[in-house]
PDB file of C-alpha atoms and ligand atoms in Angstrom:
ATOM      1  CA  GLU A 231      -1.092  11.575  -1.113  1.00 86.00           C
ATOM      2  CA  ARG A 232      -3.522  13.577   1.032  1.00 87.00           C
ATOM      3  CA  PHE A 233      -4.806  12.286   4.315  1.00 83.00           C
ATOM      4  CA  SER A 234      -8.359  13.670   4.225  1.00 83.00           C
ATOM      5  CA  ALA A 235     -11.256  13.210   6.660  1.00 79.00           C
ATOM      6  CA  LEU A 236     -12.883  11.026   3.951  1.00 81.00           C
ATOM      7  CA  GLY A 237      -9.845   8.755   3.677  1.00 83.00           C
ATOM      8  CA  PRO A 238      -6.329   8.826   2.212  1.00 86.00           C
ATOM      9  CA  LEU A 239      -6.367  10.155  -1.335  1.00 91.00           C
ATOM     10  CA  ALA A 240      -3.448   9.390  -3.708  1.00 91.00           C
ATOM     11  CA  LEU A 241      -2.611  10.613  -7.199  1.00 94.00           C
ATOM     12  CA  LEU A 242      -0.394   8.216  -9.167  1.00 91.00           C
ATOM     13  CA  PRO A 243       1.330   9.067 -12.432  1.00 91.00           C
ATOM     14  CA  LEU A 244       0.006   7.630 -15.685  1.00 93.00           C
ATOM     15  CA  PRO A 245       1.606   7.925 -19.153  1.00 93.00           C
ATOM     16  CA  GLY A 246       0.887  11.402 -20.543  1.00 88.00           C
ATOM     17  CA  GLU A 247       1.789  14.708 -18.985  1.00 87.00           C
ATOM     18  CA  TYR A 248      -1.485  15.427 -17.197  1.00 90.00           C
ATOM     19  CA  ARG A 249      -3.048  12.048 -16.645  1.00 94.00           C
ATOM     20  CA  ARG A 250      -3.263  10.652 -13.101  1.00 94.00           C
ATOM     21  CA  SER A 251      -4.778   7.589 -11.526  1.00 94.00           C
ATOM     22  CA  VAL A 252      -6.798   8.433  -8.383  1.00 93.00           C
ATOM     23  CA  VAL A 253      -6.889   5.951  -5.442  1.00 91.00           C
ATOM     24  CA  TRP A 254      -9.278   6.917  -2.732  1.00 89.00           C
ATOM     25  CA  PRO A 255     -10.004   4.325  -0.033  1.00 87.00           C
ATOM     26  CA  VAL A 256     -13.038   5.354   1.982  1.00 85.00           C
ATOM     27  CA  LYS A 257     -14.874   3.791   4.933  1.00 82.00           C
ATOM     28  CA  LYS A 258     -17.830   1.616   4.163  1.00 80.00           C
ATOM     29  CA  GLY A 259     -21.144   3.281   4.836  1.00 79.00           C
ATOM     30  CA  THR A 260     -19.795   6.817   4.740  1.00 78.00           C
ATOM     31  CA  GLU A 261     -21.020   9.604   2.416  1.00 73.00           C
ATOM     32  CA  ALA A 262     -17.727   9.263   0.442  1.00 75.00           C
ATOM     33  CA  GLU A 263     -18.548   5.789  -0.560  1.00 73.00           C
ATOM     34  CA  TRP A 264     -21.090   7.182  -3.051  1.00 73.00           C
ATOM     35  CA  LEU A 265     -18.631   9.572  -4.703  1.00 78.00           C
ATOM     36  CA  GLY A 266     -17.708   6.966  -7.258  1.00 76.00           C
ATOM     37  CA  GLU A 267     -21.295   6.791  -8.525  1.00 75.00           C
ATOM     38  CA  GLU A 268     -22.070  10.512  -8.483  1.00 74.00           C
ATOM     39  CA  ASN A 269     -21.968  12.531 -11.689  1.00 85.00           C
ATOM     40  CA  ASP A 270     -18.533  13.579 -12.985  1.00 89.00           C
ATOM     41  CA  GLN A 271     -18.770  17.204 -11.934  1.00 91.00           C
ATOM     42  CA  HIS A 272     -19.762  16.279  -8.375  1.00 90.00           C
ATOM     43  CA  PHE A 273     -16.771  13.897  -8.166  1.00 90.00           C
ATOM     44  CA  LEU A 274     -14.329  16.477  -9.633  1.00 93.00           C
ATOM     45  CA  ASN A 275     -15.538  19.121  -7.164  1.00 93.00           C
ATOM     46  CA  ALA A 276     -15.028  16.745  -4.216  1.00 91.00           C
ATOM     47  CA  LEU A 277     -11.630  15.759  -5.576  1.00 93.00           C
ATOM     48  CA  GLN A 278     -10.534  19.360  -6.035  1.00 95.00           C
ATOM     49  CA  GLN A 279     -11.774  20.342  -2.635  1.00 94.00           C
ATOM     50  CA  THR A 280     -10.047  17.470  -0.923  1.00 92.00           C
ATOM     51  CA  TYR A 281      -6.779  17.464  -2.830  1.00 93.00           C
ATOM     52  CA  GLY A 282      -6.366  21.233  -3.156  1.00 93.00           C
ATOM     53  CA  ASP A 283      -4.539  23.005  -5.989  1.00 93.00           C
ATOM     54  CA  ARG A 284      -1.100  21.495  -5.698  1.00 89.00           C
ATOM     55  CA  ALA A 285      -1.656  19.189  -8.646  1.00 90.00           C
ATOM     56  CA  GLY A 286      -3.485  21.854 -10.732  1.00 93.00           C
ATOM     57  CA  LYS A 287      -7.157  21.812 -11.762  1.00 95.00           C
ATOM     58  CA  PHE A 288      -8.926  18.503 -12.235  1.00 96.00           C
ATOM     59  CA  GLU A 289     -10.816  18.851 -15.524  1.00 95.00           C
ATOM     60  CA  LYS A 290     -11.969  15.391 -16.669  1.00 94.00           C
ATOM     61  CA  THR A 291     -12.537  12.027 -15.078  1.00 92.00           C
ATOM     62  CA  GLY A 292     -12.515   8.597 -16.697  1.00 90.00           C
ATOM     63  CA  LYS A 293     -14.715   5.658 -15.643  1.00 87.00           C
ATOM     64  CA  ARG A 294     -14.586   5.115 -11.906  1.00 88.00           C
ATOM     65  CA  PHE A 295     -15.064   1.843 -10.125  1.00 85.00           C
ATOM     66  CA  SER A 296     -14.854   0.643  -6.557  1.00 85.00           C
ATOM     67  CA  TYR A 297     -14.323  -2.618  -4.754  1.00 85.00           C
ATOM     68  CA  PRO A 298     -13.959  -3.720  -1.158  1.00 87.00           C
ATOM     69  CA  LEU A 299     -10.485  -3.608   0.354  1.00 86.00           C
ATOM     70  CA  SER A 300      -9.667  -6.220   2.892  1.00 86.00           C
ATOM     71  CA  GLN A 301      -6.521  -7.535   4.463  1.00 87.00           C
ATOM     72  CA  VAL A 302      -6.022 -11.170   3.604  1.00 92.00           C
ATOM     73  CA  LEU A 303      -3.168 -13.110   5.248  1.00 95.00           C
ATOM     74  CA  ALA A 304      -2.593 -16.808   4.464  1.00 96.00           C
ATOM     75  CA  HIS A 305      -2.157 -18.980   7.616  1.00 96.00           C
ATOM     76  CA  LYS A 306       0.610 -20.810   5.822  1.00 97.00           C
ATOM     77  CA  GLN A 307       2.726 -19.691   2.895  1.00 98.00           C
ATOM     78  CA  ALA A 308       4.650 -22.926   2.353  1.00 97.00           C
ATOM     79  CA  VAL A 309       2.939 -26.297   2.429  1.00 96.00           C
ATOM     80  CA  GLY A 310       4.622 -29.358   0.983  1.00 96.00           C
ATOM     81  CA  ARG A 311       6.186 -28.283  -2.333  1.00 97.00           C
ATOM     82  CA  VAL A 312       3.888 -25.285  -2.778  1.00 97.00           C
ATOM     83  CA  VAL A 313       4.695 -21.622  -1.876  1.00 97.00           C
ATOM     84  CA  LEU A 314       2.051 -18.902  -1.852  1.00 97.00           C
ATOM     85  CA  MET A 315       3.408 -15.539  -2.892  1.00 96.00           C
ATOM     86  CA  GLY A 316       2.285 -11.937  -3.587  1.00 95.00           C
ATOM     87  CA  ASN A 317      -1.326 -11.025  -2.804  1.00 95.00           C
ATOM     88  CA  ALA A 318      -2.193 -14.703  -2.421  1.00 96.00           C
ATOM     89  CA  ALA A 319       0.122 -14.719   0.684  1.00 97.00           C
ATOM     90  CA  HIS A 320      -0.593 -11.231   1.950  1.00 96.00           C
ATOM     91  CA  THR A 321      -3.038  -8.681   0.603  1.00 95.00           C
ATOM     92  CA  ILE A 322      -2.511  -5.412   2.489  1.00 92.00           C
ATOM     93  CA  HIS A 323      -4.002  -1.938   2.492  1.00 88.00           C
ATOM     94  CA  PRO A 324      -2.648   0.169  -0.372  1.00 87.00           C
ATOM     95  CA  VAL A 325      -2.288   3.284   1.856  1.00 83.00           C
ATOM     96  CA  ALA A 326       1.516   3.332   1.904  1.00 83.00           C
ATOM     97  CA  GLY A 327       2.202   1.593  -1.473  1.00 84.00           C
ATOM     98  CA  GLN A 328       3.984  -1.311   0.150  1.00 90.00           C
ATOM     99  CA  GLY A 329       2.321  -4.416  -1.287  1.00 92.00           C
ATOM    100  CA  PHE A 330       4.273  -4.875  -4.502  1.00 93.00           C
ATOM    101  CA  ASN A 331       7.567  -3.893  -2.830  1.00 92.00           C
ATOM    102  CA  LEU A 332       6.989  -6.608  -0.228  1.00 94.00           C
ATOM    103  CA  CYS A 333       6.249  -9.154  -2.994  1.00 95.00           C
ATOM    104  CA  LEU A 334       9.541  -8.264  -4.714  1.00 95.00           C
ATOM    105  CA  ARG A 335      11.519  -8.833  -1.523  1.00 95.00           C
ATOM    106  CA  ASP A 336       9.770 -12.204  -1.032  1.00 97.00           C
ATOM    107  CA  ALA A 337      10.671 -13.201  -4.606  1.00 97.00           C
ATOM    108  CA  ASP A 338      14.248 -12.091  -4.127  1.00 96.00           C
ATOM    109  CA  VAL A 339      14.654 -14.203  -0.950  1.00 97.00           C
ATOM    110  CA  LEU A 340      12.989 -17.273  -2.505  1.00 97.00           C
ATOM    111  CA  VAL A 341      15.360 -17.129  -5.492  1.00 97.00           C
ATOM    112  CA  ARG A 342      18.318 -17.119  -3.084  1.00 97.00           C
ATOM    113  CA  PHE A 343      16.973 -20.149  -1.259  1.00 96.00           C
ATOM    114  CA  LEU A 344      16.423 -21.985  -4.562  1.00 96.00           C
ATOM    115  CA  MET A 345      19.900 -21.022  -5.846  1.00 96.00           C
ATOM    116  CA  GLU A 346      21.524 -22.404  -2.637  1.00 95.00           C
ATOM    117  CA  GLN A 347      19.706 -25.665  -3.126  1.00 95.00           C
ATOM    118  CA  LEU A 348      20.803 -25.775  -6.736  1.00 95.00           C
ATOM    119  CA  ALA A 349      24.385 -25.036  -5.865  1.00 96.00           C
ATOM    120  CA  LYS A 350      24.299 -28.043  -3.472  1.00 94.00           C
ATOM    121  CA  SER A 351      22.516 -30.117  -6.180  1.00 90.00           C
ATOM    122  CA  ASP A 352      19.655 -30.547  -3.681  1.00 92.00           C
ATOM    123  CA  ASP A 353      15.940 -30.710  -4.393  1.00 94.00           C
ATOM    124  CA  ILE A 354      14.766 -27.102  -4.924  1.00 93.00           C
ATOM    125  CA  GLY A 355      11.169 -28.018  -3.954  1.00 94.00           C
ATOM    126  CA  ALA A 356      12.162 -29.708  -0.688  1.00 96.00           C
ATOM    127  CA  PRO A 357       9.442 -28.794   1.870  1.00 96.00           C
ATOM    128  CA  GLU A 358      11.974 -27.993   4.625  1.00 96.00           C
ATOM    129  CA  ASN A 359      13.705 -25.500   2.232  1.00 96.00           C
ATOM    130  CA  LEU A 360      10.389 -23.798   1.442  1.00 97.00           C
ATOM    131  CA  LEU A 361       9.488 -23.705   5.155  1.00 97.00           C
ATOM    132  CA  ALA A 362      12.809 -22.074   5.880  1.00 97.00           C
ATOM    133  CA  TYR A 363      12.025 -19.525   3.172  1.00 98.00           C
ATOM    134  CA  GLU A 364       8.657 -18.773   4.801  1.00 98.00           C
ATOM    135  CA  GLN A 365      10.213 -18.390   8.282  1.00 97.00           C
ATOM    136  CA  SER A 366      12.822 -15.994   6.953  1.00 97.00           C
ATOM    137  CA  ARG A 367      10.134 -13.691   5.478  1.00 97.00           C
ATOM    138  CA  LEU A 368       7.734 -13.477   8.425  1.00 96.00           C
ATOM    139  CA  LYS A 369       9.563 -10.634  10.261  1.00 94.00           C
ATOM    140  CA  ASP A 370       9.649  -8.293   7.272  1.00 93.00           C
ATOM    141  CA  GLN A 371       6.064  -9.155   6.288  1.00 95.00           C
ATOM    142  CA  GLN A 372       4.736  -8.494   9.792  1.00 95.00           C
ATOM    143  CA  ARG A 373       6.661  -5.203  10.012  1.00 92.00           C
ATOM    144  CA  VAL A 374       5.039  -4.016   6.743  1.00 92.00           C
ATOM    145  CA  ILE A 375       1.570  -5.238   7.764  1.00 92.00           C
ATOM    146  CA  LYS A 376       1.810  -3.402  11.112  1.00 91.00           C
ATOM    147  CA  PHE A 377       3.217  -0.306   9.457  1.00 88.00           C
ATOM    148  CA  CYS A 378       0.321  -0.048   6.951  1.00 88.00           C
ATOM    149  CA  ASP A 379      -2.206  -0.824   9.597  1.00 86.00           C
ATOM    150  CA  SER A 380      -0.930   1.918  11.881  1.00 85.00           C
ATOM    151  CA  VAL A 381      -0.915   4.463   8.964  1.00 84.00           C
ATOM    152  CA  VAL A 382      -4.569   3.611   8.196  1.00 82.00           C
ATOM    153  CA  ARG A 383      -5.577   3.792  11.869  1.00 81.00           C
ATOM    154  CA  GLY A 384      -3.505   6.855  12.710  1.00 80.00           C
ATOM    155  CA  PHE A 385      -4.735   8.868   9.725  1.00 79.00           C
ATOM    156  CA  SER A 386      -8.389   7.967   9.885  1.00 76.00           C
ATOM    157  CA  ASN A 387      -8.767   8.878  13.567  1.00 77.00           C
ATOM    158  CA  GLN A 388     -10.364  12.382  13.909  1.00 76.00           C
ATOM    159  CA  ASN A 389      -9.346  12.884  17.543  1.00 84.00           C
ATOM    160  CA  PRO A 390      -8.077  16.542  17.662  1.00 86.00           C
ATOM    161  CA  ILE A 391      -4.978  15.734  19.667  1.00 88.00           C
ATOM    162  CA  LEU A 392      -4.067  12.927  17.268  1.00 84.00           C
ATOM    163  CA  LYS A 393      -4.752  15.255  14.337  1.00 83.00           C
ATOM    164  CA  LEU A 394      -2.404  17.855  15.771  1.00 87.00           C
ATOM    165  CA  LEU A 395       0.267  15.258  16.405  1.00 87.00           C
ATOM    166  CA  ARG A 396       0.093  13.812  12.891  1.00 83.00           C
ATOM    167  CA  ASN A 397       0.057  17.266  11.279  1.00 83.00           C
ATOM    168  CA  THR A 398       3.131  18.169  13.254  1.00 88.00           C
ATOM    169  CA  GLY A 399       4.688  14.890  12.232  1.00 84.00           C
ATOM    170  CA  LEU A 400       3.987  15.504   8.536  1.00 82.00           C
ATOM    171  CA  ILE A 401       5.443  19.036   8.716  1.00 87.00           C
ATOM    172  CA  ALA A 402       8.554  17.621  10.501  1.00 86.00           C
ATOM    173  CA  PHE A 403       8.723  14.933   7.766  1.00 83.00           C
ATOM    174  CA  ASP A 404       8.827  17.692   5.163  1.00 83.00           C
ATOM    175  CA  VAL A 405      11.278  20.124   6.766  1.00 88.00           C
ATOM    176  CA  ILE A 406      13.705  18.134   8.941  1.00 89.00           C
ATOM    177  CA  PRO A 407      16.613  17.073   6.751  1.00 88.00           C
ATOM    178  CA  GLY A 408      17.312  13.354   6.745  1.00 87.00           C
ATOM    179  CA  VAL A 409      13.865  12.179   7.872  1.00 86.00           C
ATOM    180  CA  LYS A 410      12.525  11.413   4.349  1.00 86.00           C
ATOM    181  CA  PRO A 411      15.396   9.101   3.347  1.00 87.00           C
ATOM    182  CA  LEU A 412      15.098   7.401   6.752  1.00 86.00           C
ATOM    183  CA  VAL A 413      11.379   6.661   6.211  1.00 82.00           C
ATOM    184  CA  ALA A 414      11.970   5.727   2.538  1.00 83.00           C
ATOM    185  CA  ASN A 415      14.642   3.242   3.612  1.00 85.00           C
ATOM    186  CA  TYR A 416      12.332   1.797   6.244  1.00 80.00           C
ATOM    187  CA  ALA A 417       9.542   1.464   3.648  1.00 78.00           C
ATOM    188  CA  MET A 418      11.877  -0.216   1.182  1.00 78.00           C
ATOM    189  CA  GLY A 419      12.909  -2.733   3.826  1.00 75.00           C
ATOM    190  CA  LEU A 420      16.494  -1.545   3.813  1.00 76.00           C
ATOM    191  CA  LYS A 421      16.447  -0.870   7.540  1.00 65.00           C
ATOM    192  CA  ALA A 422      14.178  -3.277   9.438  1.00 51.00           C
TER     193      ALA A 422
HETATM  194  C1  FAD B 693      -5.179   0.727  -5.333  1.00 56.00           C
HETATM  195  C2  FAD B 693      -3.875  -0.013  -5.104  1.00 56.00           C
HETATM  196  C3  FAD B 693      -2.708   0.728  -5.166  1.00 56.00           C
HETATM  197  C4  FAD B 693      -1.475   0.038  -4.904  1.00 56.00           C
HETATM  198  N1  FAD B 693      -0.322   0.742  -4.978  1.00 56.00           N
HETATM  199  C5  FAD B 693       0.842   0.156  -4.678  1.00 56.00           C
HETATM  200  C6  FAD B 693       2.095   0.863  -4.744  1.00 56.00           C
HETATM  201  O1  FAD B 693       2.166   2.084  -4.971  1.00 56.00           O
HETATM  202  N2  FAD B 693       3.271   0.196  -4.422  1.00 56.00           N
HETATM  203  C7  FAD B 693       3.282  -1.124  -4.108  1.00 56.00           C
HETATM  204  O2  FAD B 693       4.309  -1.688  -3.791  1.00 56.00           O
HETATM  205  N3  FAD B 693       2.090  -1.835  -4.076  1.00 56.00           N
HETATM  206  C8  FAD B 693       0.903  -1.250  -4.353  1.00 56.00           C
HETATM  207  N4  FAD B 693      -0.228  -1.980  -4.372  1.00 56.00           N
HETATM  208  C9  FAD B 693      -0.166  -3.389  -4.090  1.00 56.00           C
HETATM  209  C10 FAD B 693       0.097  -4.185  -5.409  1.00 56.00           C
HETATM  210  O3  FAD B 693      -0.860  -3.851  -6.337  1.00 56.00           O
HETATM  211  C11 FAD B 693       0.015  -5.719  -5.126  1.00 56.00           C
HETATM  212  O4  FAD B 693       0.868  -6.004  -4.007  1.00 56.00           O
HETATM  213  C12 FAD B 693       0.435  -6.540  -6.314  1.00 56.00           C
HETATM  214  O5  FAD B 693      -0.416  -6.240  -7.436  1.00 56.00           O
HETATM  215  C13 FAD B 693       0.384  -7.989  -5.986  1.00 56.00           C
HETATM  216  O6  FAD B 693       0.711  -8.749  -7.189  1.00 56.00           O
HETATM  217  P1  FAD B 693       0.110 -10.224  -7.366  1.00 56.00           P
HETATM  218  O7  FAD B 693       0.639 -10.629  -8.700  1.00 56.00           O
HETATM  219  O8  FAD B 693       0.408 -11.032  -6.186  1.00 56.00           O
HETATM  220  O9  FAD B 693      -1.472 -10.078  -7.431  1.00 56.00           O
HETATM  221  P2  FAD B 693      -2.434  -9.253  -8.464  1.00 56.00           P
HETATM  222  O10 FAD B 693      -1.703  -8.103  -9.003  1.00 56.00           O
HETATM  223  O11 FAD B 693      -3.683  -9.123  -7.726  1.00 56.00           O
HETATM  224  O12 FAD B 693      -2.493 -10.325  -9.611  1.00 56.00           O
HETATM  225  C14 FAD B 693      -3.298 -11.446  -9.513  1.00 56.00           C
HETATM  226  C15 FAD B 693      -3.842 -11.792 -10.915  1.00 56.00           C
HETATM  227  O13 FAD B 693      -4.455 -13.023 -10.863  1.00 56.00           O
HETATM  228  C16 FAD B 693      -5.709 -12.957 -11.548  1.00 56.00           C
HETATM  229  N5  FAD B 693      -6.603 -14.007 -11.019  1.00 56.00           N
HETATM  230  C17 FAD B 693      -7.239 -14.036  -9.819  1.00 56.00           C
HETATM  231  N6  FAD B 693      -7.908 -15.154  -9.674  1.00 56.00           N
HETATM  232  C18 FAD B 693      -7.708 -15.882 -10.829  1.00 56.00           C
HETATM  233  C19 FAD B 693      -8.154 -17.153 -11.231  1.00 56.00           C
HETATM  234  N7  FAD B 693      -8.961 -17.933 -10.485  1.00 56.00           N
HETATM  235  N8  FAD B 693      -7.778 -17.576 -12.485  1.00 56.00           N
HETATM  236  C20 FAD B 693      -6.957 -16.813 -13.243  1.00 56.00           C
HETATM  237  N9  FAD B 693      -6.470 -15.589 -12.840  1.00 56.00           N
HETATM  238  C21 FAD B 693      -6.850 -15.136 -11.695  1.00 56.00           C
HETATM  239  C22 FAD B 693      -6.224 -11.598 -11.287  1.00 56.00           C
HETATM  240  O14 FAD B 693      -7.170 -11.132 -12.260  1.00 56.00           O
HETATM  241  C23 FAD B 693      -4.906 -10.775 -11.397  1.00 56.00           C
HETATM  242  O15 FAD B 693      -4.608 -10.382 -12.665  1.00 56.00           O
HETATM  243  C24 FAD B 693      -1.457  -1.313  -4.616  1.00 56.00           C
HETATM  244  C25 FAD B 693      -2.655  -2.051  -4.526  1.00 56.00           C
HETATM  245  C26 FAD B 693      -3.880  -1.350  -4.750  1.00 56.00           C
HETATM  246  C27 FAD B 693      -5.174  -2.135  -4.658  1.00 56.00           C
END
């Protein structure tokens, strides 16, 4: 992932040695918004210039498409005997790749709540049980939402002091032993 002036640019692995998926969130109304519609060579040049050479030379592009990204948070995730999960409960910015991980943790906790009810031969759809599930997930969900929001804000701000601070932070992240696993654990929800 590259944090460019145009927006965070991520390359994700696809099957096949050299194929990658490109995710490039850009601000509405900026020049970059049009990159998706420009001709292939223009796009490849912009991609190469922004990403640099670390992933090699970008030679071909497939069909590109764009859609608006917006944070959507349900006011309630458990009502009566119904539970909202996944993106229906919380759609967050993909900048830190946290959305699906969060959904998995929600699912894991819900299963535990249902298993406890089953073990007691109680009604698994009992509204108070589902409400208790919702309550137990709010802290982790809010932590992830704040984290993604602060990454988006922190990395899109072009203030020179902030730029210096975040570049120093990224170098520290790369070279100081122990920092990467710490951040990875935080992102996986292992240390809240
Ligand atoms: C660009 C991008 C990169 C991401 N990268 C990561 C990552 O690296 N790591 C990570 O953890 N998360 C990532 N996420 C987040 C992750 O994709 C979502 O958290 C996850 O897909 C949510 O799963 P879901 O099943 O709730 O919703 P979705 O995956 O959105 O599935 C909902 C499905 O319902 C269908 N649907 C919608 N409305 C209807 C309807 N009325 N009738 C029938 N079907 C309907 C949709 O077509 C879709 O197939 C990323 C998201 C984006 C946008």
